mmCIF file of C-alpha atoms in Angstrom:
data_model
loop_
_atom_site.group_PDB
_atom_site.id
_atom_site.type_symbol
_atom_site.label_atom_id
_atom_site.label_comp_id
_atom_site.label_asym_id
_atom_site.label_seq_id
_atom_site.Cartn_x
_atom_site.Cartn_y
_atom_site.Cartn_z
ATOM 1 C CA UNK A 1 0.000 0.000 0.000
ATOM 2 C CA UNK A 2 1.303 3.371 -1.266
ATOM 3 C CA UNK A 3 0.897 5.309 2.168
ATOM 4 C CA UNK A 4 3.124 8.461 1.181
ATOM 5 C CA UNK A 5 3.528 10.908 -1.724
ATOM 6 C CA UNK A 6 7.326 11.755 -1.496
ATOM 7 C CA UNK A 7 8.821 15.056 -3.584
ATOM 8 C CA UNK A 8 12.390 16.653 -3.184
ATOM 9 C CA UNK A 9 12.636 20.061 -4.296
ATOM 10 C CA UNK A 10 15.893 21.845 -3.640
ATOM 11 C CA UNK A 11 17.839 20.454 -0.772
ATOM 12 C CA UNK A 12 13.999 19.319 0.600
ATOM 13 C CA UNK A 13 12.185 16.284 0.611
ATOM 14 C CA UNK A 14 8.393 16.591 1.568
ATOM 15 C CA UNK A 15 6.888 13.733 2.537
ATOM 16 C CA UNK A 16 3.007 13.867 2.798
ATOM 17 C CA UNK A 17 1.098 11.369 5.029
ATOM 18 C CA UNK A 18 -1.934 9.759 3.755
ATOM 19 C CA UNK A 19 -4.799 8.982 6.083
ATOM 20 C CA UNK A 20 -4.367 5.198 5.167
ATOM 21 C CA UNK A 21 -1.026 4.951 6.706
ATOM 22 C CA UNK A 22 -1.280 2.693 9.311
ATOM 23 C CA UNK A 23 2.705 1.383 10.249
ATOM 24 C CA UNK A 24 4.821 3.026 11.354
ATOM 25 C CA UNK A 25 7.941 0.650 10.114
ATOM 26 C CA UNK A 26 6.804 2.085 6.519
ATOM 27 C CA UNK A 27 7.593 5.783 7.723
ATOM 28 C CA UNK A 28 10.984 4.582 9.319
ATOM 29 C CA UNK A 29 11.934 3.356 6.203
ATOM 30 C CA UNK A 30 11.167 6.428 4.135
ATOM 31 C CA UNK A 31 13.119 8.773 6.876
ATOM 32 C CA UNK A 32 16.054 6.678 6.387
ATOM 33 C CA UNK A 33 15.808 6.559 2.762
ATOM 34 C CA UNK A 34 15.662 10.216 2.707
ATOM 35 C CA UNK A 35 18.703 10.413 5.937
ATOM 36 C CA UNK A 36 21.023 8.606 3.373
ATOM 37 C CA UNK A 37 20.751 10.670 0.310
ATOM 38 C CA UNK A 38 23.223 13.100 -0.118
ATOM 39 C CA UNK A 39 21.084 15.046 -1.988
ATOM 40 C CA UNK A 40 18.618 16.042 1.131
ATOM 41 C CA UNK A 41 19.199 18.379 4.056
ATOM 42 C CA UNK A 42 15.994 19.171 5.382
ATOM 43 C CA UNK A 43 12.822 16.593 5.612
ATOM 44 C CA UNK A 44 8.918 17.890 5.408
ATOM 45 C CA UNK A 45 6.338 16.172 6.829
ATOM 46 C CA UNK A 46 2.634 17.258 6.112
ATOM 47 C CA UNK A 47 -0.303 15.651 5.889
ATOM 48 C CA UNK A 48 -1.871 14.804 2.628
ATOM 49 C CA UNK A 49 -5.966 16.079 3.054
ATOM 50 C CA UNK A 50 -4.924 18.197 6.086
ATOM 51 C CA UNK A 51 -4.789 15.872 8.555
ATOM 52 C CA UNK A 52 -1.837 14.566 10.479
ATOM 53 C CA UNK A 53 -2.297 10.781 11.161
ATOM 54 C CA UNK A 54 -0.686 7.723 11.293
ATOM 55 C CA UNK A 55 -1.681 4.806 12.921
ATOM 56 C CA UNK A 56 -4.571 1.916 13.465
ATOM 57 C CA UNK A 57 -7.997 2.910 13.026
ATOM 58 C CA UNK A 58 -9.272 2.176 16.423
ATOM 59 C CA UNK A 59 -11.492 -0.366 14.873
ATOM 60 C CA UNK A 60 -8.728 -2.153 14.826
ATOM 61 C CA UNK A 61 -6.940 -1.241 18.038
ATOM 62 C CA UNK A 62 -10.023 -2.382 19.942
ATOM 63 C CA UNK A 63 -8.847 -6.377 18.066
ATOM 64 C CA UNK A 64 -5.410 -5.744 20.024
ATOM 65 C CA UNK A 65 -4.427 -8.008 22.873
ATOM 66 C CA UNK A 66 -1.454 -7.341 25.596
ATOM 67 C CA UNK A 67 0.977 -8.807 22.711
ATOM 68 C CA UNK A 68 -0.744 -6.945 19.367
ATOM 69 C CA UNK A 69 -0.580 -3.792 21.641
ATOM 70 C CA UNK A 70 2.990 -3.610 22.253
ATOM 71 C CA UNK A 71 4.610 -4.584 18.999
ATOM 72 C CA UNK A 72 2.533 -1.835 17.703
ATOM 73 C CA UNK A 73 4.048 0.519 20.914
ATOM 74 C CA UNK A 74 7.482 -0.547 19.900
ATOM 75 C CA UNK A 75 7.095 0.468 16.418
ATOM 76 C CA UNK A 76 5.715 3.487 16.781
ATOM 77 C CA UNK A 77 8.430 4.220 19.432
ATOM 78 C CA UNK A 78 10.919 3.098 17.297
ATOM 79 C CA UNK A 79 9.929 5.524 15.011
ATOM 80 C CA UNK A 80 10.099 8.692 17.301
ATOM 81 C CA UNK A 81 13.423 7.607 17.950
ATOM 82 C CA UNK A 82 14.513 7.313 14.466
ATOM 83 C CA UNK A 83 13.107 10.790 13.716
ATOM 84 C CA UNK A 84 14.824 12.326 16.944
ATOM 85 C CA UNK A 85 18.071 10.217 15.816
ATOM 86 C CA UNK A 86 18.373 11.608 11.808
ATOM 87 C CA UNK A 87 20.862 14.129 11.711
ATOM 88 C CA UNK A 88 18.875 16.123 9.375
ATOM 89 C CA UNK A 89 16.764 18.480 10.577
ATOM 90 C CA UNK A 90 12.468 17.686 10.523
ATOM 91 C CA UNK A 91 10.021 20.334 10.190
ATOM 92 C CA UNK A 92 6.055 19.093 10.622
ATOM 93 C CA UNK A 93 3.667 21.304 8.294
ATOM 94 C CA UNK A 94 0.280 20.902 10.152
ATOM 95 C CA UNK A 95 -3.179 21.863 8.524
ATOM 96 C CA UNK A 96 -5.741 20.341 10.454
ATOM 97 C CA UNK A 97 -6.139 17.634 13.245
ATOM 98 C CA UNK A 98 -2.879 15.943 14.778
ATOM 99 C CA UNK A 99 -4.477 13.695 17.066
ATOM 100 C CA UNK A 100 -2.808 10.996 19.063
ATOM 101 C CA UNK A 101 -0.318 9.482 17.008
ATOM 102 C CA UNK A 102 -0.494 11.913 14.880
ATOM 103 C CA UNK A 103 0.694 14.540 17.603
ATOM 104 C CA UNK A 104 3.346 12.148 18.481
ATOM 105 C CA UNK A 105 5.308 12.266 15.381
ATOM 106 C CA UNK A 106 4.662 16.216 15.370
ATOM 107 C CA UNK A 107 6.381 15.951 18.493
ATOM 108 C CA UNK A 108 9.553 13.998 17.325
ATOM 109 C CA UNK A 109 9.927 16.579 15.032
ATOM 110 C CA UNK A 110 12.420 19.356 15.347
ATOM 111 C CA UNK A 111 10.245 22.179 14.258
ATOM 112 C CA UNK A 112 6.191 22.684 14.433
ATOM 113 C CA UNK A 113 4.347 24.660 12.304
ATOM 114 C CA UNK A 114 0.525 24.607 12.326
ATOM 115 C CA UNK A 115 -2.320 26.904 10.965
ATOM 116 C CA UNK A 116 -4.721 28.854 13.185
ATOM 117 C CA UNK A 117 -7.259 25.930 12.530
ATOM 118 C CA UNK A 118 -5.468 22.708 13.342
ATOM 119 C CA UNK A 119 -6.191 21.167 16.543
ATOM 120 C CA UNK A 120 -3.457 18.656 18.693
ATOM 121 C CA UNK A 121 -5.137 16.037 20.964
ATOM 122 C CA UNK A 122 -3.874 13.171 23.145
ATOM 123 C CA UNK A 123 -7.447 11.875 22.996
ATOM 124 C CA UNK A 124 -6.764 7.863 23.828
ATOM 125 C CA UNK A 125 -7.709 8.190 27.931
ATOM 126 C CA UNK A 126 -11.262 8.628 25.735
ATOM 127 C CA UNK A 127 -10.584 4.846 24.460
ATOM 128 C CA UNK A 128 -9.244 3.486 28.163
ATOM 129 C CA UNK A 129 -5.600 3.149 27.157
ATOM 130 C CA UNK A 130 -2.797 6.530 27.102
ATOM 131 C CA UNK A 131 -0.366 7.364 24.386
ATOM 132 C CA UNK A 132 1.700 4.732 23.222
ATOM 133 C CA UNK A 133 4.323 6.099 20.145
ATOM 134 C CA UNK A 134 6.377 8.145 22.843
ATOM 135 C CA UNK A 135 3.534 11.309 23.460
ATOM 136 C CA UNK A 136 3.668 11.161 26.893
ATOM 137 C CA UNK A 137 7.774 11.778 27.212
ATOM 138 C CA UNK A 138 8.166 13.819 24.169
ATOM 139 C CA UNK A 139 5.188 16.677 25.403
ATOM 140 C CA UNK A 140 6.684 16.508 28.650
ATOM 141 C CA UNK A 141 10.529 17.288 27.126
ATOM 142 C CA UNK A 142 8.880 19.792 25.403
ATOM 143 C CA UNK A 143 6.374 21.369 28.133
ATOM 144 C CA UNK A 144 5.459 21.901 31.697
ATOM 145 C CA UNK A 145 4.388 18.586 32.930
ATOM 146 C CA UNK A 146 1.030 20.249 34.561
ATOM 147 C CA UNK A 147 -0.052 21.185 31.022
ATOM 148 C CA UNK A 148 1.003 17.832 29.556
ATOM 149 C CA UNK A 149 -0.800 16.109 32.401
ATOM 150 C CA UNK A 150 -3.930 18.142 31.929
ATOM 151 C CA UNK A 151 -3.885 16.933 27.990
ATOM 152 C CA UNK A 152 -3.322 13.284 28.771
ATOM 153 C CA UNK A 153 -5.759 13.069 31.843
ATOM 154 C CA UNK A 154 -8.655 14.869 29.888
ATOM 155 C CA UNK A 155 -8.065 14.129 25.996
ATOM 156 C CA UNK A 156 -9.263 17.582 24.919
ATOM 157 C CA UNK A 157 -8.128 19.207 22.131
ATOM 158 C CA UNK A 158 -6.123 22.561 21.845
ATOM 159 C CA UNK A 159 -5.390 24.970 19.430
ATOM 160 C CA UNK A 160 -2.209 25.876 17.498
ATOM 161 C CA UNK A 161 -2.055 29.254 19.385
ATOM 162 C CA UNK A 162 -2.302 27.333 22.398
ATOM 163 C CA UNK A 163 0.454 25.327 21.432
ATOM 164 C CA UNK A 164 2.801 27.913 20.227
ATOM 165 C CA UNK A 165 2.147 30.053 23.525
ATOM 166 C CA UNK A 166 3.313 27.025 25.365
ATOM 167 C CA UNK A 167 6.506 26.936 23.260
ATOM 168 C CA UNK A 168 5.372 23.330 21.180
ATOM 169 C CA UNK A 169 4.979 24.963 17.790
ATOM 170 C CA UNK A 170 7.351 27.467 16.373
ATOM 171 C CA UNK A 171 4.657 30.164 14.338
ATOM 172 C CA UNK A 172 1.575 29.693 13.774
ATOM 173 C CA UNK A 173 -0.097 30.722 10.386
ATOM 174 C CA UNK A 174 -3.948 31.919 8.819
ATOM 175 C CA UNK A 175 -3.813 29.665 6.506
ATOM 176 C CA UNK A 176 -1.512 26.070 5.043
ATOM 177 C CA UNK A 177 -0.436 28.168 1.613
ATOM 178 C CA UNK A 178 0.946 30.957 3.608
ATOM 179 C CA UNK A 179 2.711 28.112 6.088
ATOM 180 C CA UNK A 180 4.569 26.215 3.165
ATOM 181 C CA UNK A 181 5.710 29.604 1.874
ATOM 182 C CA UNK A 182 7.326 30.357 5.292
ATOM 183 C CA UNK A 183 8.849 26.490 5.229
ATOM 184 C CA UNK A 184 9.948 26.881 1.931
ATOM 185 C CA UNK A 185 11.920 30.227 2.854
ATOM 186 C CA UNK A 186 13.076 28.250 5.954
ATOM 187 C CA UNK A 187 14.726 25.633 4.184
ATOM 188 C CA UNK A 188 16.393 27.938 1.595
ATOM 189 C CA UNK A 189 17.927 29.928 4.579
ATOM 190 C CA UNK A 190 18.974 26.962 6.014
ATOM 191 C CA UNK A 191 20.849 25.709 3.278
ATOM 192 C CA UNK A 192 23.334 28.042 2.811
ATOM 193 C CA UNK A 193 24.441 26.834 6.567
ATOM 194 C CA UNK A 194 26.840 24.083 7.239
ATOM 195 C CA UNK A 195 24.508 21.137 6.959
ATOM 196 C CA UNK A 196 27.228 19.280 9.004
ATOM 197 C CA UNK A 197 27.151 21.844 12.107
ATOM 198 C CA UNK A 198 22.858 21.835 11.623
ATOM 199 C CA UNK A 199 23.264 18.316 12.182
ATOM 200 C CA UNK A 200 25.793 17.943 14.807
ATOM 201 C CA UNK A 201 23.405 20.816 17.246
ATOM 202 C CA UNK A 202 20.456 18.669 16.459
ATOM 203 C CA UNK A 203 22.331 15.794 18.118
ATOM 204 C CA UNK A 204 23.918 17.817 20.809
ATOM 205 C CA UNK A 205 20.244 19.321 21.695
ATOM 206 C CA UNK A 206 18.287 15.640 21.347
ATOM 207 C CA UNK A 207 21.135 13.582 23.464
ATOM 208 C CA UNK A 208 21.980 16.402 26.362
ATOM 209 C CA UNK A 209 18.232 16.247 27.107
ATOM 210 C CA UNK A 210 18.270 12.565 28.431
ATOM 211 C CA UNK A 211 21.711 13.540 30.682
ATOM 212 C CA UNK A 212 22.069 14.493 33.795
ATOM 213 C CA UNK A 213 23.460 18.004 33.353
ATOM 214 C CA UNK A 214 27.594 17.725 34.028
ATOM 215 C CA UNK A 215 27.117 15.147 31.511
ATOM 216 C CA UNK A 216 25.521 16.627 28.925
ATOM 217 C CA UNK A 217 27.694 20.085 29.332
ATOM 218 C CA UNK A 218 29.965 17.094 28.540
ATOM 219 C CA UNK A 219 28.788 16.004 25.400
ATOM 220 C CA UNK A 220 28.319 19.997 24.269
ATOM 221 C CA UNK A 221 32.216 20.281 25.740
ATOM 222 C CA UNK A 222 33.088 17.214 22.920
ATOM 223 C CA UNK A 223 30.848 18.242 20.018
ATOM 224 C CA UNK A 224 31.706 21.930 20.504
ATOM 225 C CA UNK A 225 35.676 20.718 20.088
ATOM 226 C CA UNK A 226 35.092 18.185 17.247
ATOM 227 C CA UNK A 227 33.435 21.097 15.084
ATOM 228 C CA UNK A 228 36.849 22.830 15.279
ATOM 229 C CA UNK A 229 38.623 19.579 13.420
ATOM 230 C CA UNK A 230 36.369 20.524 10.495
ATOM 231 C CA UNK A 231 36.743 22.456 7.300
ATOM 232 C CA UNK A 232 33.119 24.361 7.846
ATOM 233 C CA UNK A 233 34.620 25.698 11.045
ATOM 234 C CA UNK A 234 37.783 27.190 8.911
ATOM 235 C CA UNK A 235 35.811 28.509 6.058
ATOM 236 C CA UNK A 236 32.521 30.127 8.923
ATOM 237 C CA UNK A 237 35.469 31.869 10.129
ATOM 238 C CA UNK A 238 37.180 32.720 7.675
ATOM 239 C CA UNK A 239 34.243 34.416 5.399
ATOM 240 C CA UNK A 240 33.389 36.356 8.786
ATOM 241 C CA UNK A 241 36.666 37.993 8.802
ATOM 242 C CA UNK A 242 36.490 38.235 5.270
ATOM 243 C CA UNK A 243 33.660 39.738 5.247
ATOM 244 C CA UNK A 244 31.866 37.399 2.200
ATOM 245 C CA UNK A 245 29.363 34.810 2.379
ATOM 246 C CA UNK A 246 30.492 31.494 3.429
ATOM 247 C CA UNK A 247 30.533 28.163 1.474
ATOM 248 C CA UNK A 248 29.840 25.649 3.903
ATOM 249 C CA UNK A 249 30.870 21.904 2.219
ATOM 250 C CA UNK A 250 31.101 19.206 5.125
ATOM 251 C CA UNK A 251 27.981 16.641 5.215
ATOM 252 C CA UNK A 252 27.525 13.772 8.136
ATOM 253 C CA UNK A 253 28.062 11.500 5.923
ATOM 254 C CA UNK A 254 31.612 12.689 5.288
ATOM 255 C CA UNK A 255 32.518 13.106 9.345
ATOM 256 C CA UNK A 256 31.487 11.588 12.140
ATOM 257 C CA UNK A 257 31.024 12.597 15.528
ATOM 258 C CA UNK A 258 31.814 9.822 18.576
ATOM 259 C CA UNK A 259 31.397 10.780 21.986
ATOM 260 C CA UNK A 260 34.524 10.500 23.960
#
């Protein structure tokens, strides 16, 4: 089953999530794909009719024993952790409802933007089970854990602005043309940056957060030296002295960073 629509453009893939996508192993896959081509820097995610899904219809959840339930957990885990471990960066393009596992993934991602309309929900305490693809850890990295609590415990939905005011989503927008405008002039900003360095703070950001803090002022001490081995360190500096635009060249999959 042909669950995405997949288009590069520039240094851009956007990948657009049907409502029929129902595992997430097939996602995975597709993120990986798109992490190994050289040819990529920045990955969109959006949903294809507006809404951001992906997952069993609960039709089908309410077939699930102990065993069904938690290979489907693990997946859907594994997938969070897949998106939070790509060293390219993730941006989620939202235009209508991200509910449950839907606001997972949103969550993995490393930059949320949403229209004034779309709604985010944790609404599975309404089924008798709680989030299961990593919602109730990622919100909670992301939030205060009152306001995280108060979606879980309740399963109502809130709005976009609510979202951004809490720090979740990065703008907000009227309307989804006027969103994938601002994405598109995102990604072309981002590009002329070291896609290397963009990379290597993603990973510094994602891994400190699951430290204790000496030892993730650890991990910033080692990836802050490591960036000073490489050739995008020489020419950054070297253009600001300069005073000329910089023309960043090192890629992850030339250079690899190892904590000591």
């Amino acid at each position: 089953m042909n669950c995405f629509s997949i288009s590069v453009s520039g240094r851009s893939a956007l990948i657009l999530l049907e409502k029929k996508c129902t595992d997430p192993q097939a996602l995975c896959r597709v993120l990986e794909d798109a992490e190994a081509d050289r040819g990529i820097d920045f990955i969109r995610l959006r949903g294809a009719d507006g809404s951001f899904t992906i997952g069993r219809a609960v039709s089908e959840l309410q077939t699930f024993g102990e065993k069904e339930a938690r290979v489907y957990a693990e997946r859907g885990q594994r997938l969070v952790k897949t998106m939070r471990g790509l060293k390219k960066l993730i941006i989620a393009e939202i235009d209508g409802e991200a509910f449950g596992p839907g606001f997972e993934i949103a969550l993995a991602c490393d930059i949320i933007f949403a229209t004034a309309s779309s709604r985010f929900a944790f609404p599975e305490v309404n089924l008798g089970v709680i989030p299961g693809f990593g919602g109730t850890q990622l919100a909670a990295r992301r939030v205060y854990e009152t306001f995280v609590k108060y979606l879980v415990f309740t399963g109502d939905s809130v709005t976009a602005e609510e979202l951004y005011a809490k720090g979740i989503a990065n703008a907000v927008f009227a309307d989804g043309a006027s969103m994938n405008a601002h994405t598109d002039a995102l990604c072309a900003r981002l590009s002329e940056k070291s896609s290397f360095i963009l990379g290597l703070a993603k990973e510094t950001l994602n891994s400190g957060i699951e430290m204790d803090f000496d030892k993730a002022l650890l991990f910033e001490q080692n990836a802050f030296t490591f960036s000073f081995s490489c050739e995008d360190k020489r020419e950054g500096m070297g253009a600001f002295i300069e005073k000329r635009k910089p023309m960043f060249k090192n890629r992850w999959e030339d250079l690899r960073f190892e904590e000591e």
